Short mmCIF file of C-alpha atoms and ligand atoms in Angstrom, two decimals:
data_model
loop_
_atom_site.label_atom_id
_atom_site.label_comp_id
_atom_site.label_asym_id
_atom_site.label_seq_id
_atom_site.Cartn_x
_atom_site.Cartn_y
_atom_site.Cartn_z
CA MET A 1 51.50 -15.27 92.17
CA LYS A 2 51.95 -17.84 95.58
CA ILE A 3 55.76 -18.97 95.79
CA ALA A 4 56.60 -21.47 97.97
CA PHE A 5 60.35 -21.17 98.56
CA PHE A 6 62.33 -24.48 99.55
CA ASN A 7 65.72 -24.95 101.23
CA THR A 8 65.43 -21.32 102.59
CA LYS A 9 67.75 -19.40 105.01
CA THR A 10 67.33 -16.04 106.80
CA TYR A 11 69.86 -14.19 104.08
CA ASP A 12 67.60 -15.57 101.31
CA GLN A 13 64.44 -14.49 102.96
CA LYS A 14 65.69 -10.79 103.72
CA TYR A 15 66.57 -10.42 99.53
CA PHE A 16 63.60 -11.95 98.54
CA ASP A 17 61.24 -10.17 100.67
CA SER A 18 63.01 -6.71 99.97
CA ILE A 19 62.83 -7.16 96.01
CA ASN A 20 59.31 -8.55 96.09
CA LYS A 21 58.01 -5.04 97.21
CA GLU A 22 58.16 -4.51 93.46
CA HIS A 23 56.24 -7.26 92.48
CA GLY A 24 53.55 -8.09 95.14
CA HIS A 25 53.91 -12.25 95.50
CA GLU A 26 52.77 -13.82 98.09
CA LEU A 27 55.83 -15.87 99.25
CA HIS A 28 55.90 -18.53 101.68
CA TYR A 29 59.39 -20.22 103.22
CA ILE A 30 60.17 -23.76 104.13
CA PRO A 31 63.49 -24.15 105.46
CA SER A 32 63.58 -28.09 104.23
CA HIS A 33 65.05 -29.28 101.10
CA LEU A 34 62.76 -30.12 98.68
CA ASN A 35 62.71 -33.96 98.05
CA SER A 36 60.06 -36.81 97.54
CA GLU A 37 59.49 -36.37 101.52
CA THR A 38 58.81 -32.64 101.39
CA ALA A 39 57.20 -31.72 98.00
CA HIS A 40 53.93 -32.49 99.80
CA LEU A 41 54.57 -29.37 101.97
CA ILE A 42 53.27 -27.04 99.59
CA GLN A 43 49.55 -26.06 99.99
CA ASP A 44 48.10 -24.32 97.20
CA GLU A 45 51.29 -22.40 95.87
CA GLU A 46 51.61 -22.20 91.99
CA VAL A 47 55.49 -21.61 91.80
CA VAL A 48 57.96 -23.57 93.50
CA CYS A 49 61.61 -21.76 93.85
CA ALA A 50 64.16 -24.25 94.74
CA PHE A 51 68.09 -23.79 94.70
CA ILE A 52 70.93 -26.10 94.07
CA ASN A 53 70.85 -28.94 96.60
CA ASP A 54 67.13 -29.31 96.44
CA SER A 55 66.27 -32.78 94.07
CA LEU A 56 64.15 -31.97 91.28
CA ASN A 57 63.49 -35.81 90.20
CA ALA A 58 60.53 -36.99 88.01
CA GLU A 59 58.68 -38.26 91.28
CA VAL A 60 59.06 -34.72 92.85
CA LEU A 61 58.08 -33.05 89.91
CA THR A 62 54.90 -35.43 89.51
CA THR A 63 53.95 -34.39 93.16
CA LEU A 64 54.24 -30.85 92.41
CA LYS A 65 52.18 -31.09 88.98
CA ASN A 66 49.76 -33.03 91.10
CA LYS A 67 49.12 -30.35 93.63
CA GLY A 68 48.92 -27.54 91.01
CA VAL A 69 52.23 -25.97 90.42
CA LYS A 70 52.47 -24.23 87.15
CA LEU A 71 56.32 -22.98 87.09
CA ILE A 72 59.70 -24.06 88.74
CA ALA A 73 61.55 -21.26 89.41
CA LEU A 74 65.29 -21.92 89.92
CA ARG A 75 67.43 -19.38 92.11
CA SER A 76 70.65 -20.93 90.43
CA ALA A 77 72.31 -20.82 87.12
CA GLY A 78 73.23 -24.31 87.48
CA PHE A 79 70.24 -26.74 86.61
CA ASN A 80 71.91 -30.52 86.92
CA HIS A 81 69.42 -30.85 89.99
CA VAL A 82 66.58 -30.98 87.55
CA ASP A 83 64.94 -34.11 85.58
CA LEU A 84 64.14 -31.90 82.34
CA VAL A 85 62.97 -34.51 80.83
CA ALA A 86 60.26 -35.33 83.43
CA ALA A 87 59.59 -31.62 83.55
CA LYS A 88 59.00 -31.08 79.83
CA SER A 89 56.64 -34.23 79.85
CA LEU A 90 54.56 -32.64 82.59
CA ASP A 91 54.64 -29.53 80.77
CA LEU A 92 56.14 -27.62 83.60
CA PRO A 93 58.38 -24.92 82.79
CA VAL A 94 61.75 -24.39 84.39
CA VAL A 95 63.02 -20.93 84.46
CA ARG A 96 66.45 -19.83 86.43
CA VAL A 97 69.15 -17.00 86.69
CA PRO A 98 71.42 -17.81 83.99
CA THR A 99 73.71 -15.02 85.37
CA TYR A 100 74.32 -13.01 88.61
CA SER A 101 77.68 -12.61 89.20
CA PRO A 102 80.60 -14.10 87.43
CA TYR A 103 82.94 -11.95 89.36
CA ALA A 104 81.47 -13.66 92.81
CA VAL A 105 82.55 -17.26 91.76
CA ALA A 106 85.88 -16.19 90.10
CA GLU A 107 86.97 -14.19 92.76
CA HIS A 108 86.12 -16.68 94.95
CA ALA A 109 88.20 -19.43 92.86
CA VAL A 110 91.24 -16.90 92.88
CA GLY A 111 90.63 -16.79 96.86
CA LEU A 112 91.02 -20.16 97.06
CA LEU A 113 94.11 -20.34 94.95
CA LEU A 114 95.81 -17.43 96.97
CA CYS A 115 94.76 -18.89 100.01
CA LEU A 116 96.33 -22.31 99.53
CA ASN A 117 99.40 -21.09 97.40
CA ARG A 118 100.48 -18.61 100.36
CA LYS A 119 99.10 -20.86 103.21
CA ILE A 120 97.48 -17.99 104.73
CA HIS A 121 94.87 -20.54 106.47
CA ARG A 122 97.92 -22.06 108.26
CA ALA A 123 99.45 -18.85 109.10
CA PHE A 124 95.95 -17.13 110.46
CA ASN A 125 96.02 -19.86 113.14
CA ARG A 126 99.75 -19.79 113.54
CA VAL A 127 100.29 -16.03 114.67
CA ARG A 128 97.37 -16.69 116.87
CA GLU A 129 98.95 -19.05 118.54
CA GLY A 130 102.16 -17.05 119.07
CA ASP A 131 103.97 -18.79 116.51
CA PHE A 132 105.85 -16.13 114.13
CA SER A 133 107.79 -18.77 112.43
CA LEU A 134 107.85 -19.27 108.45
CA HIS A 135 108.55 -22.92 108.40
CA ASN A 136 106.44 -24.42 105.82
CA LEU A 137 104.78 -21.53 104.84
CA MET A 138 106.90 -21.02 101.17
CA GLY A 139 104.69 -20.61 98.38
CA PHE A 140 105.09 -20.02 94.50
CA ASP A 141 105.18 -16.77 92.30
CA LEU A 142 101.82 -17.07 90.30
CA HIS A 143 103.27 -14.53 87.83
CA GLY A 144 104.53 -16.72 84.87
CA LYS A 145 102.58 -19.98 85.75
CA THR A 146 100.50 -21.73 83.26
CA ILE A 147 96.44 -21.88 84.27
CA GLY A 148 94.17 -24.65 82.80
CA VAL A 149 91.03 -23.33 82.33
CA VAL A 150 88.05 -25.66 81.93
CA GLY A 151 85.23 -23.95 80.87
CA THR A 152 85.43 -20.44 79.08
CA GLY A 153 82.08 -19.40 79.83
CA LYS A 154 80.95 -16.26 81.98
CA ILE A 155 82.99 -17.34 85.27
CA GLY A 156 86.05 -18.92 83.39
CA GLN A 157 86.45 -15.54 81.36
CA THR A 158 86.41 -13.71 84.35
CA PHE A 159 88.80 -15.86 86.02
CA ILE A 160 91.08 -15.85 83.20
CA ASN A 161 90.75 -11.90 83.06
CA ILE A 162 91.85 -11.67 86.60
CA MET A 163 95.06 -14.41 86.17
CA LEU A 164 95.96 -12.67 83.06
CA GLY A 165 96.50 -9.90 85.35
CA PHE A 166 98.74 -11.85 87.67
CA GLY A 167 100.94 -12.30 84.42
CA CYS A 168 100.03 -15.92 84.26
CA LYS A 169 99.68 -17.95 80.77
CA ILE A 170 96.54 -19.33 80.22
CA ILE A 171 95.33 -22.59 78.36
CA ALA A 172 92.07 -23.66 77.89
CA TYR A 173 89.64 -26.39 77.10
CA ASP A 174 85.81 -25.91 76.34
CA ILE A 175 83.72 -27.75 73.42
CA CYS A 176 83.02 -23.85 72.10
CA VAL A 177 86.56 -21.73 71.41
CA ASP A 178 85.75 -18.53 72.43
CA GLU A 179 87.40 -15.94 70.15
CA GLU A 180 87.31 -12.86 72.66
CA CYS A 181 89.41 -15.47 74.61
CA GLN A 182 91.91 -16.23 72.04
CA GLU A 183 92.52 -12.63 71.21
CA LYS A 184 93.36 -12.12 74.54
CA GLY A 185 96.22 -14.71 74.26
CA VAL A 186 94.43 -17.60 75.63
CA GLU A 187 95.60 -20.92 73.95
CA TYR A 188 92.82 -23.69 73.52
CA VAL A 189 94.31 -27.00 73.71
CA SER A 190 92.97 -30.64 74.13
CA LEU A 191 91.90 -31.77 77.53
CA ASP A 192 94.77 -34.27 78.32
CA SER A 193 97.07 -31.56 76.73
CA LEU A 194 95.74 -29.18 79.24
CA PHE A 195 96.10 -31.59 82.18
CA ALA A 196 99.38 -32.34 81.05
CA GLN A 197 100.67 -28.52 80.87
CA ALA A 198 98.91 -26.77 83.84
CA ASN A 199 100.61 -26.25 87.16
CA ILE A 200 97.04 -24.99 88.01
CA ILE A 201 93.76 -26.09 86.82
CA SER A 202 90.54 -24.30 87.35
CA LEU A 203 87.18 -26.00 86.36
CA HIS A 204 84.39 -23.67 85.28
CA CYS A 205 82.08 -26.39 83.29
CA PRO A 206 78.72 -27.55 84.21
CA LEU A 207 78.00 -30.81 85.21
CA ASN A 208 76.76 -33.46 82.63
CA GLU A 209 77.39 -36.95 81.09
CA ALA A 210 80.45 -35.50 79.68
CA THR A 211 82.16 -33.75 82.66
CA HIS A 212 81.26 -36.19 85.31
CA HIS A 213 84.48 -37.01 86.99
CA LEU A 214 86.53 -35.05 84.67
CA ILE A 215 89.55 -35.24 86.76
CA ASN A 216 89.46 -39.15 87.74
CA GLN A 217 92.33 -41.62 88.45
CA ASP A 218 93.57 -41.17 84.69
CA SER A 219 93.24 -37.64 84.18
CA LEU A 220 95.06 -37.32 87.37
CA ASN A 221 97.93 -39.45 86.15
CA LEU A 222 98.38 -37.03 83.00
CA MET A 223 98.88 -34.15 85.47
CA GLN A 224 102.16 -32.48 86.78
CA ASP A 225 103.16 -33.65 90.09
CA GLY A 226 102.33 -31.02 92.99
CA VAL A 227 99.63 -29.80 90.79
CA THR A 228 96.86 -27.17 92.08
CA ILE A 229 93.59 -28.04 91.30
CA ILE A 230 90.53 -25.51 91.97
CA ASN A 231 86.97 -26.69 91.81
CA THR A 232 84.02 -23.56 92.30
CA SER A 233 81.81 -25.51 89.79
CA ARG A 234 80.09 -28.86 90.67
CA GLY A 235 81.41 -31.55 93.20
CA LYS A 236 80.83 -34.11 90.81
CA LEU A 237 83.51 -32.84 88.34
CA ILE A 238 85.89 -34.75 90.23
CA ASP A 239 86.27 -38.17 91.81
CA THR A 240 86.59 -37.59 95.21
CA LYS A 241 88.23 -41.19 96.01
CA ALA A 242 90.77 -40.93 93.05
CA VAL A 243 91.72 -37.34 94.09
CA ILE A 244 92.39 -38.45 97.72
CA GLN A 245 94.61 -40.86 96.63
CA ALA A 246 96.49 -38.38 94.76
CA LEU A 247 96.98 -36.09 97.48
CA LYS A 248 98.54 -38.90 99.25
CA ARG A 249 101.08 -39.34 97.16
CA GLY A 250 101.64 -35.70 96.13
CA LYS A 251 100.38 -35.79 92.92
CA VAL A 252 98.05 -32.85 93.74
CA GLY A 253 99.73 -30.32 95.47
CA LEU A 254 97.14 -28.25 96.42
CA LEU A 255 93.43 -28.49 96.31
CA GLY A 256 90.66 -26.00 97.02
CA LEU A 257 86.90 -26.92 96.68
CA ASP A 258 84.00 -24.81 97.17
CA VAL A 259 81.93 -27.82 95.86
CA TYR A 260 82.07 -31.44 96.87
CA GLU A 261 80.53 -34.78 95.01
CA GLU A 262 77.97 -35.53 98.06
CA GLU A 263 77.36 -31.96 99.22
CA GLU A 264 73.91 -31.95 99.29
CA ALA A 265 73.25 -33.22 102.65
CA ILE A 266 75.80 -31.43 104.70
CA PHE A 267 76.54 -28.04 102.64
CA PHE A 268 74.86 -25.03 104.28
CA GLU A 269 74.04 -26.50 107.44
CA ASP A 270 75.67 -26.57 111.01
CA PHE A 271 77.11 -29.91 111.83
CA SER A 272 79.68 -28.37 114.42
CA SER A 273 78.25 -30.25 117.15
CA SER A 274 77.96 -33.69 115.39
CA VAL A 275 79.81 -36.16 113.84
CA ILE A 276 80.78 -36.17 110.13
CA GLN A 277 79.49 -39.24 108.87
CA ASP A 278 80.95 -38.68 105.21
CA ASP A 279 84.40 -40.44 105.60
CA GLN A 280 85.70 -39.05 102.64
CA LEU A 281 85.10 -35.45 103.47
CA SER A 282 86.49 -35.81 106.75
CA ARG A 283 89.45 -37.12 105.26
CA LEU A 284 89.58 -34.45 102.62
CA LEU A 285 89.28 -31.71 105.74
CA THR A 286 92.52 -33.54 107.45
CA PHE A 287 95.12 -32.30 104.79
CA PRO A 288 97.09 -29.07 105.08
CA ASN A 289 97.12 -28.33 101.60
CA VAL A 290 93.30 -28.69 101.14
CA ILE A 291 90.57 -25.82 101.75
CA VAL A 292 86.81 -27.05 101.28
CA THR A 293 84.26 -23.96 101.49
CA SER A 294 80.50 -24.71 101.57
CA HIS A 295 79.12 -23.97 97.95
CA GLN A 296 79.91 -20.14 99.01
CA ALA A 297 81.32 -18.66 95.87
CA PHE A 298 78.09 -17.14 95.04
CA PHE A 299 77.69 -15.51 98.24
CA THR A 300 77.87 -11.99 97.78
CA GLU A 301 75.82 -9.11 98.23
CA GLU A 302 75.70 -8.13 94.20
CA ALA A 303 74.95 -11.71 93.59
CA MET A 304 72.28 -12.37 96.13
CA GLN A 305 70.46 -9.42 95.12
CA LYS A 306 70.66 -10.19 91.53
CA ILE A 307 69.45 -13.66 91.80
CA ALA A 308 66.42 -12.72 93.96
CA GLY A 309 65.79 -9.87 91.39
CA VAL A 310 66.22 -11.96 88.13
CA THR A 311 64.05 -14.89 89.95
CA LEU A 312 61.04 -12.78 90.77
CA SER A 313 61.20 -11.33 87.47
CA ASN A 314 61.20 -14.62 85.83
CA ILE A 315 57.91 -15.34 88.10
CA THR A 316 56.15 -11.99 87.36
CA GLU A 317 56.81 -12.69 83.66
CA PHE A 318 55.30 -15.70 83.50
CA ALA A 319 52.25 -14.38 85.59
CA ASN A 320 51.79 -11.41 83.30
CA SER A 321 52.45 -13.00 79.47
CA GLY A 322 53.21 -16.61 80.29
CA LEU A 323 56.57 -15.52 78.17
CA ILE A 324 59.83 -17.11 80.21
CA GLN A 325 62.76 -15.85 78.55
CA ASN A 326 65.03 -17.49 81.14
CA GLN A 327 63.46 -21.07 80.54
CA VAL A 328 65.86 -24.07 80.58
CA SER A 329 65.54 -26.00 77.57
CA LEU A 330 66.31 -29.87 76.93
P1 NAD B 1 78.27 -20.50 81.06
O1 NAD B 1 77.34 -21.45 80.51
O2 NAD B 1 78.67 -19.44 80.82
O3 NAD B 1 79.97 -21.37 80.70
C1 NAD B 1 80.32 -22.66 80.87
C2 NAD B 1 80.94 -23.44 79.89
O4 NAD B 1 81.58 -24.23 79.94
C3 NAD B 1 80.65 -23.07 78.66
O5 NAD B 1 82.03 -22.13 77.76
C4 NAD B 1 80.30 -24.08 77.92
O6 NAD B 1 80.79 -24.12 76.40
C5 NAD B 1 81.64 -24.95 78.52
N1 NAD B 1 81.08 -26.28 78.84
C6 NAD B 1 80.35 -27.22 78.45
N2 NAD B 1 80.23 -28.41 78.14
C7 NAD B 1 81.66 -28.33 78.73
C8 NAD B 1 82.37 -29.80 78.53
N3 NAD B 1 82.27 -30.97 78.08
N4 NAD B 1 84.04 -29.42 78.55
C9 NAD B 1 84.30 -28.35 78.61
N5 NAD B 1 83.64 -27.00 78.80
C10 NAD B 1 82.36 -27.63 78.81
O7 NAD B 1 78.64 -21.02 82.97
P2 NAD B 1 79.18 -20.14 84.12
O8 NAD B 1 78.16 -19.27 84.42
O9 NAD B 1 80.41 -19.68 83.73
O10 NAD B 1 79.01 -21.45 85.19
C11 NAD B 1 80.17 -22.25 85.15
C12 NAD B 1 79.45 -23.03 86.09
O11 NAD B 1 79.76 -22.75 87.36
C13 NAD B 1 78.22 -23.58 86.46
O12 NAD B 1 77.83 -24.33 85.34
C14 NAD B 1 78.15 -24.15 87.82
O13 NAD B 1 78.51 -25.33 87.94
C15 NAD B 1 78.89 -23.20 88.10
N6 NAD B 1 78.85 -22.45 89.51
C16 NAD B 1 78.83 -22.56 90.90
C17 NAD B 1 78.74 -21.38 91.49
C18 NAD B 1 79.33 -21.61 92.97
O14 NAD B 1 78.60 -20.71 94.26
N7 NAD B 1 80.37 -22.45 93.71
C19 NAD B 1 77.96 -20.39 91.44
C20 NAD B 1 77.48 -20.36 90.06
C21 NAD B 1 77.82 -21.48 89.10
#
């Protein structure tokens, strides 16, 4: 099939070109984000492949449908950037990569936690300046700490397994209780109780109406002073304005973000020679106890191979039989 890939970088093309040798599709790469201004860039492609910071709203989907697109193939697990109601009414199936590497994301969450706690980001710069002192570099043992995990799906469970190895106590909140987690000693509690008890909170739930701004002024007030928050899930789970205030008064002691509320226009691009226009992001970057990474938790060799493989298999399956097992349903 002819496929238009939006929002692609050379690292995407490398994996898709290599794995496409087994599939034989015609790939057309478009570097721009997909949105209402760029949807018209497709020619005669029957499939559009999009990434997390593309916008697949009703207007974009209608344009694509009118241009003859038959399938939307997301090269991500998350699908909160797609108007599924509009896709359904346009009879435009949407497929995704439901799982590629929970290890990639969970390990990045642990990386953020270790780096923040042991101040490795500060030590790295300090010794390069010839400063071998230890002042302000003290961390705490993770062993024995209470970790609150919100969302115990694939990534949350992988994160839990790692943290159990550190000797942490795990409490969790999810709309579905997982028995395997309970057997490992994970205690499911209410969200408010998790906020009140946890020394460290890690978010692994999807973004939806129920989880939008899950971390807000009220929930922050319930938390322990100096709490650590790690978000590798979706930026809009956290009310950035509220978390900045909480950082300023010491309520939040450490904050590790791989995702940011307004990341769409910024992440994955190089602004090193420009002035960043987003004042909240700029403020976050001034805190010594905050680490922001640019939505890179998924970015491992293994995950990229799996993403390309499953995306192209989804399309091949659709081309051969019209069947699509990884279809996203409402
Ligand atoms: P998953 O579907 O396996 O697990 C999600 C879990 O969240 C499920 O157990 C579900 O019951 C739970 N959940 C749903 N609604 C909830 C709510 N209101 N409160 C608490 N829990 C709720 O998904 P996953 O593969 O573990 O991925 C988790 C999230 O990680 C994704 O939604 C995505 O946003 C994010 N993600 C980020 C990256 C990255 O690179 N940073 C990569 C992949 C996924």
